[in-house]
Coordinates of C-alpha atoms in Angstrom, one line a residue:
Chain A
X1 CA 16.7 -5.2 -50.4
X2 CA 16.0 -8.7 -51.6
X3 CA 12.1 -9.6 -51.3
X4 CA 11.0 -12.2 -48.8
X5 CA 9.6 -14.2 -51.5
X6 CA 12.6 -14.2 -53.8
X7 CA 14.3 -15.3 -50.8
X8 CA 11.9 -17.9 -49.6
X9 CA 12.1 -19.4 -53.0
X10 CA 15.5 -19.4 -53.8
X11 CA 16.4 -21.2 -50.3
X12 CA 13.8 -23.9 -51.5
X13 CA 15.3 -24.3 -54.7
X14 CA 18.7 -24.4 -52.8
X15 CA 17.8 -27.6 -50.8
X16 CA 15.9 -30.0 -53.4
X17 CA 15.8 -32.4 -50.6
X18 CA 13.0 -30.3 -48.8
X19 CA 12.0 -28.8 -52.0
X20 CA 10.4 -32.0 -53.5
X21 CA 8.7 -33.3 -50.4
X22 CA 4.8 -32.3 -50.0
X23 CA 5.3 -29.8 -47.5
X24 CA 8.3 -28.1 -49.8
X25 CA 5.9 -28.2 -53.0
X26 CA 3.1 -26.9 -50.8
X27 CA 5.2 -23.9 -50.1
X28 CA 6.6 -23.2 -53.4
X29 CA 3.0 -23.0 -54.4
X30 CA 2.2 -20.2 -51.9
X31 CA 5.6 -18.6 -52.4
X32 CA 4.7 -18.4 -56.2
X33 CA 0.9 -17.7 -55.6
X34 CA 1.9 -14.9 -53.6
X35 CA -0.4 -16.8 -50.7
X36 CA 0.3 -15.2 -47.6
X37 CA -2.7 -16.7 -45.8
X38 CA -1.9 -20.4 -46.7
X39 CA 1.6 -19.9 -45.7
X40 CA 0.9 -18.4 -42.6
X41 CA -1.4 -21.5 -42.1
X42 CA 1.3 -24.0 -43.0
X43 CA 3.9 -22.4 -40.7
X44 CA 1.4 -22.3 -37.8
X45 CA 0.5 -26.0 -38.3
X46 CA 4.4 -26.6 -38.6
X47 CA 4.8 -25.4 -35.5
X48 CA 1.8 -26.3 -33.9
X49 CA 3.3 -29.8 -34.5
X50 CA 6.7 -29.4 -33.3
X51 CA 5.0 -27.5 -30.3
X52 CA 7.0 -24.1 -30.5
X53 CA 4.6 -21.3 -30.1
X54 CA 5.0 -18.3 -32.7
X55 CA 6.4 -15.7 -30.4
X56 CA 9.7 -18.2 -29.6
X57 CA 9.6 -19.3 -33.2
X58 CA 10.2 -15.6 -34.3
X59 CA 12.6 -14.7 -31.9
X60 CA 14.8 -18.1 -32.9
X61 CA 14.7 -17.7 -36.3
X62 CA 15.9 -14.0 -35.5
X63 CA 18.5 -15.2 -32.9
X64 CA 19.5 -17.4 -35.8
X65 CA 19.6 -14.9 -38.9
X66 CA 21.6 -12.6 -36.5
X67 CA 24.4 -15.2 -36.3
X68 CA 24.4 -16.8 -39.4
X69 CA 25.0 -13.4 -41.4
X70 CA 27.0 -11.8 -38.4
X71 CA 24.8 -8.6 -38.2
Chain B
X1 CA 27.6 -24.4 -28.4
X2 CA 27.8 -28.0 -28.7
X3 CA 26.5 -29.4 -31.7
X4 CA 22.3 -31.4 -30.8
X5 CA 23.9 -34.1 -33.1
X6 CA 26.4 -35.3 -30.7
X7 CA 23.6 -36.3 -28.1
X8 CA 21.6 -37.6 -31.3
X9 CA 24.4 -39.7 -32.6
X10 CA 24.3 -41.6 -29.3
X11 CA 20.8 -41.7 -29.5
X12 CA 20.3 -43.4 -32.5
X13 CA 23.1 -46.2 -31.9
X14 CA 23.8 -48.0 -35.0
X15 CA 21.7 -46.0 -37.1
X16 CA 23.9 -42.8 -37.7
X17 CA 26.6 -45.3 -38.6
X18 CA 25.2 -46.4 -41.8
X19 CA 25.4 -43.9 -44.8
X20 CA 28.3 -41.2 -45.2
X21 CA 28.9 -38.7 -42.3
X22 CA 27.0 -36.0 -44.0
X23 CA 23.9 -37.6 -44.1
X24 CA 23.8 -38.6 -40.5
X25 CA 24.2 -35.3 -39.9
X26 CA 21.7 -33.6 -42.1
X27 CA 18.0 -32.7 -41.3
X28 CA 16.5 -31.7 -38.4
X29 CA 14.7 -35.3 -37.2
X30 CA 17.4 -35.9 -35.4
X31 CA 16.5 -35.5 -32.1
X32 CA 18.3 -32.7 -29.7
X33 CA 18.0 -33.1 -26.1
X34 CA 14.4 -34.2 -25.5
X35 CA 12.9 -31.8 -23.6
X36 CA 13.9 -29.0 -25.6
X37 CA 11.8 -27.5 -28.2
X38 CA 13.6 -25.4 -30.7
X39 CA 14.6 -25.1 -34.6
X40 CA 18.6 -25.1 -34.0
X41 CA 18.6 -28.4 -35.4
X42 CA 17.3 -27.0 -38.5
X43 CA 19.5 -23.9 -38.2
X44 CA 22.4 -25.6 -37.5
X45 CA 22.0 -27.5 -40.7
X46 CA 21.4 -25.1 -43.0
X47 CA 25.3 -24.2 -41.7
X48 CA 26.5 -27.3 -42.3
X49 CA 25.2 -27.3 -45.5
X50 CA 26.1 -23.6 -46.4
X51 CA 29.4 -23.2 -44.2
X52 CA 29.9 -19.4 -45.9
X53 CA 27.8 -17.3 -43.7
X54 CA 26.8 -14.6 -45.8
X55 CA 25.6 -17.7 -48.5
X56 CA 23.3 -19.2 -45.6
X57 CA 19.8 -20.6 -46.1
X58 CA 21.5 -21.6 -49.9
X59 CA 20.8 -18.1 -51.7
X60 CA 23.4 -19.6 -54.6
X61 CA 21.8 -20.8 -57.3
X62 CA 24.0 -24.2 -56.9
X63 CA 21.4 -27.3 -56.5
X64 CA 23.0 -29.9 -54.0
X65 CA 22.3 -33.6 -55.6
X66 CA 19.6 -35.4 -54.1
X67 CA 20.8 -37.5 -51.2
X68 CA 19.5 -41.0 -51.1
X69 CA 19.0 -43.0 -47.8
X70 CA 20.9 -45.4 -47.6
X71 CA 19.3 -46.5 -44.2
X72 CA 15.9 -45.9 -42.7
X73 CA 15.6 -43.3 -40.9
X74 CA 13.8 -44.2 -37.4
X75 CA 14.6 -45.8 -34.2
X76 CA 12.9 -47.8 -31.3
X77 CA 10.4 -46.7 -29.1
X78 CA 8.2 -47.1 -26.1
X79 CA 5.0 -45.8 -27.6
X80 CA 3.5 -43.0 -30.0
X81 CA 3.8 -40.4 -27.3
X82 CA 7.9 -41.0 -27.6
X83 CA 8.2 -40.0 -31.0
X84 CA 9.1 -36.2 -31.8
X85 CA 8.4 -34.0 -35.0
X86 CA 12.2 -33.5 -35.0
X87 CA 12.8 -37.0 -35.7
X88 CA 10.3 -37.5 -39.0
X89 CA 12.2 -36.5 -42.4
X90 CA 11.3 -33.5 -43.6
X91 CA 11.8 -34.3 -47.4
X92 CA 8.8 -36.3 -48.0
X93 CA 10.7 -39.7 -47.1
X94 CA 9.2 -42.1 -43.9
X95 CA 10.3 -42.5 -40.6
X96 CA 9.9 -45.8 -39.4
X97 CA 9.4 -46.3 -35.2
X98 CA 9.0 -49.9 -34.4
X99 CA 7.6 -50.0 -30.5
X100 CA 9.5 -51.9 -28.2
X101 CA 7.2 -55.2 -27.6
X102 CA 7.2 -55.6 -31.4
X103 CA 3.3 -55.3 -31.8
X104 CA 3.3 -52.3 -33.6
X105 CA 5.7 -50.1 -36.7
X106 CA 4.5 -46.2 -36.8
X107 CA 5.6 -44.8 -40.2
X108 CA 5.5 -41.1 -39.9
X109 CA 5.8 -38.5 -42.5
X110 CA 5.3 -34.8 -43.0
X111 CA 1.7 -33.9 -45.1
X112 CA 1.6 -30.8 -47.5
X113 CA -0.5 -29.2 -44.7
X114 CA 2.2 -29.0 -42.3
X115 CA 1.4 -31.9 -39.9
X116 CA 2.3 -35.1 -39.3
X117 CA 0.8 -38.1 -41.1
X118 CA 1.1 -41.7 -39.3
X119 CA 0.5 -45.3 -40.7
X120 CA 0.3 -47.7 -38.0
X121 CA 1.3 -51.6 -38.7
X122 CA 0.1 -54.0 -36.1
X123 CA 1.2 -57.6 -35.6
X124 CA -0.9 -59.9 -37.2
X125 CA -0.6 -63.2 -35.5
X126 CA 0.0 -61.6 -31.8
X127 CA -2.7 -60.8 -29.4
X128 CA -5.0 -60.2 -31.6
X129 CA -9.0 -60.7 -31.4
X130 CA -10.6 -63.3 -33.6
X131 CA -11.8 -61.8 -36.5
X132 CA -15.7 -63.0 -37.7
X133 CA -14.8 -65.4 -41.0
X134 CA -18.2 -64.9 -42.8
X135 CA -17.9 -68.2 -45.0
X136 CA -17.0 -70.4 -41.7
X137 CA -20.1 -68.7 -40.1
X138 CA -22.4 -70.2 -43.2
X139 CA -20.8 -73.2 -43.2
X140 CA -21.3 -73.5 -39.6
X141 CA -25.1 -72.5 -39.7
X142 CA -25.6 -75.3 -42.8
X143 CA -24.1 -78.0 -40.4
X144 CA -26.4 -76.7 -37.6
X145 CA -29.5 -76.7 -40.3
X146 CA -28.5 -80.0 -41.5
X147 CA -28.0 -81.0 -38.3
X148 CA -31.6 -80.5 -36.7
X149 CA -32.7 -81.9 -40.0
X150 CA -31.5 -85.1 -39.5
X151 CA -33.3 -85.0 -35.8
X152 CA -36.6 -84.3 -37.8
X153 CA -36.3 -87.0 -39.8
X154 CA -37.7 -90.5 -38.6
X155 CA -35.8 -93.5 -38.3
X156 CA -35.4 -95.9 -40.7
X157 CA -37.3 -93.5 -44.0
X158 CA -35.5 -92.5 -46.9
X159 CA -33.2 -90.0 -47.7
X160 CA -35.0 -88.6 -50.1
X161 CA -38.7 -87.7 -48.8
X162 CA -41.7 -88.2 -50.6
X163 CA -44.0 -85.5 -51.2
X164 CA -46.3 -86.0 -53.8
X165 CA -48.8 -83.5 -52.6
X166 CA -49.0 -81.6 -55.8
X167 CA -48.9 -84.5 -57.6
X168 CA -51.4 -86.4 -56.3
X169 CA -53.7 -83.2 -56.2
X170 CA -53.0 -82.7 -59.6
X171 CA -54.1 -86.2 -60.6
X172 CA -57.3 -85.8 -58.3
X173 CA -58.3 -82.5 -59.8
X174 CA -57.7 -84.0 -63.5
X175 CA -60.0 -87.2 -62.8
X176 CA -62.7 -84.8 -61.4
X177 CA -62.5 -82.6 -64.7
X178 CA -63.1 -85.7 -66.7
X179 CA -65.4 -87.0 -64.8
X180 CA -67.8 -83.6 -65.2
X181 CA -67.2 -83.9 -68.9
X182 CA -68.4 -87.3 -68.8
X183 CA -71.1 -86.1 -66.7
X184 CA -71.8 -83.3 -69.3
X185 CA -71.4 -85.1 -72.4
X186 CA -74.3 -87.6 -71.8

């Protein structure tokens, strides 16, 4: 099974638009650093801006895995 | 399930007309219905942009070419309050939100820490407050100064005013030396 990381990074380095902003670089840097804490930290403040809580933001990226690989 | 972007393309007006048709459709700023909170936009791109399933979120090493805006990304609003996180560019680029009366321009972009950062432009020459010019304050307190001077100063003297004080004490003190060294000398 393919490692989180791996496939954190390679989806970054799929999309150079979002790669090269701050935010993008900022998470490369934890990907690569192996940060879990900062990149907890950045997705909590991501989505303590876009006011989603965590519990809804799990479940919709699951909802959205699920369909986008037809499992 | 029908694509947020329909409902954002009317949204936006002229705005997702300009540029090709995938970039009006890419990124997840563009705003869904507004009520709803939810990361479908940003789903629903990544699909767009991967339409192979099993390749979603990109795992191909295959780059896609940097897109460049050929528009500003932003719209009209009301106030701050108006704007939504889904409608500032995620790659690093501004969204520009000019408020309806034409007083103020938000540029909003996302910071590396995940939140959003906003300049705010205000009209210069609107309703604004006088600002406090320091020089025309000093030049103003001179012409007071010189003013109250000129009330001082009786009628008819010179401009210039004598004042010989030193002078004249200097001359008096002088003339009393010599005169003690006269004194002493006989």
């Amino acid at each position: 099974m393919i490692s989180p990381f791996v496939f954190a990074e390679k989806a970054l380095n799929a999309n150079p638009k979002y790669k090269n902003s701050p935010m993008g670089q900022q998470l490369m840097n934890c990907i690569r650093n192996r940060d879990n804490a900062a990149g907890e930290q950045l997705a909590n403040n991501i989505l303590q801006t876009y006011g989603i809580n965590k519990d809804d933001a799990i479940r919709q990226a699951s909802e959205g895995l699920t369909q986008m690989f037809h499992l | 399930m029908a694509s947020p972007y329909r409902t954002g393309g009317a949204y936006y007006g002229n705005y997702v007309n300009y540029g090709n048709q995938q970039q009006s459709t890419t990124g997840g700023y563009y705003p869904t219905n507004q009520g709803q909170t939810s990361i479908d936009g940003y789903q629903n791109n990544m699909l767009q942009q991967n339409p192979n399933p099993g390749n979603a979120f990109g795992i191909s090493t295959q780059t896609q070419p940097q897109q460049q805006y050929s528009y500003i990304p932003g719209r009209m609003v009301r106030d701050e309050q108006d704007i939504i996180a889904k409608e500032v560019p995620m790659d690093g680029s501004y969204g520009v939100f000019v408020q309806q009366d034409m007083q103020t321009i938000y540029a909003k972009t996302w910071g590396n820490d995940g939140y959003i950062h906003t300049n705010v432009y205000r009209l210069v020459n609107g309703q604004q407050e006088p600002q406090n010019d320091p020089i025309a304050e000093i030049l103003n307190r001179l012409q007071r100064i010189e003013e109250r001077l000129g009330e001082t100063k009786p009628q008819g003297s010179n401009d210039r005013p004598k004042n010989n004080y030193r002078k004249n004490n200097y001359r008096k003190n002088n003339y009393q030396n010599k005169n003690q060294e006269e004194v002493k000398n006989d």
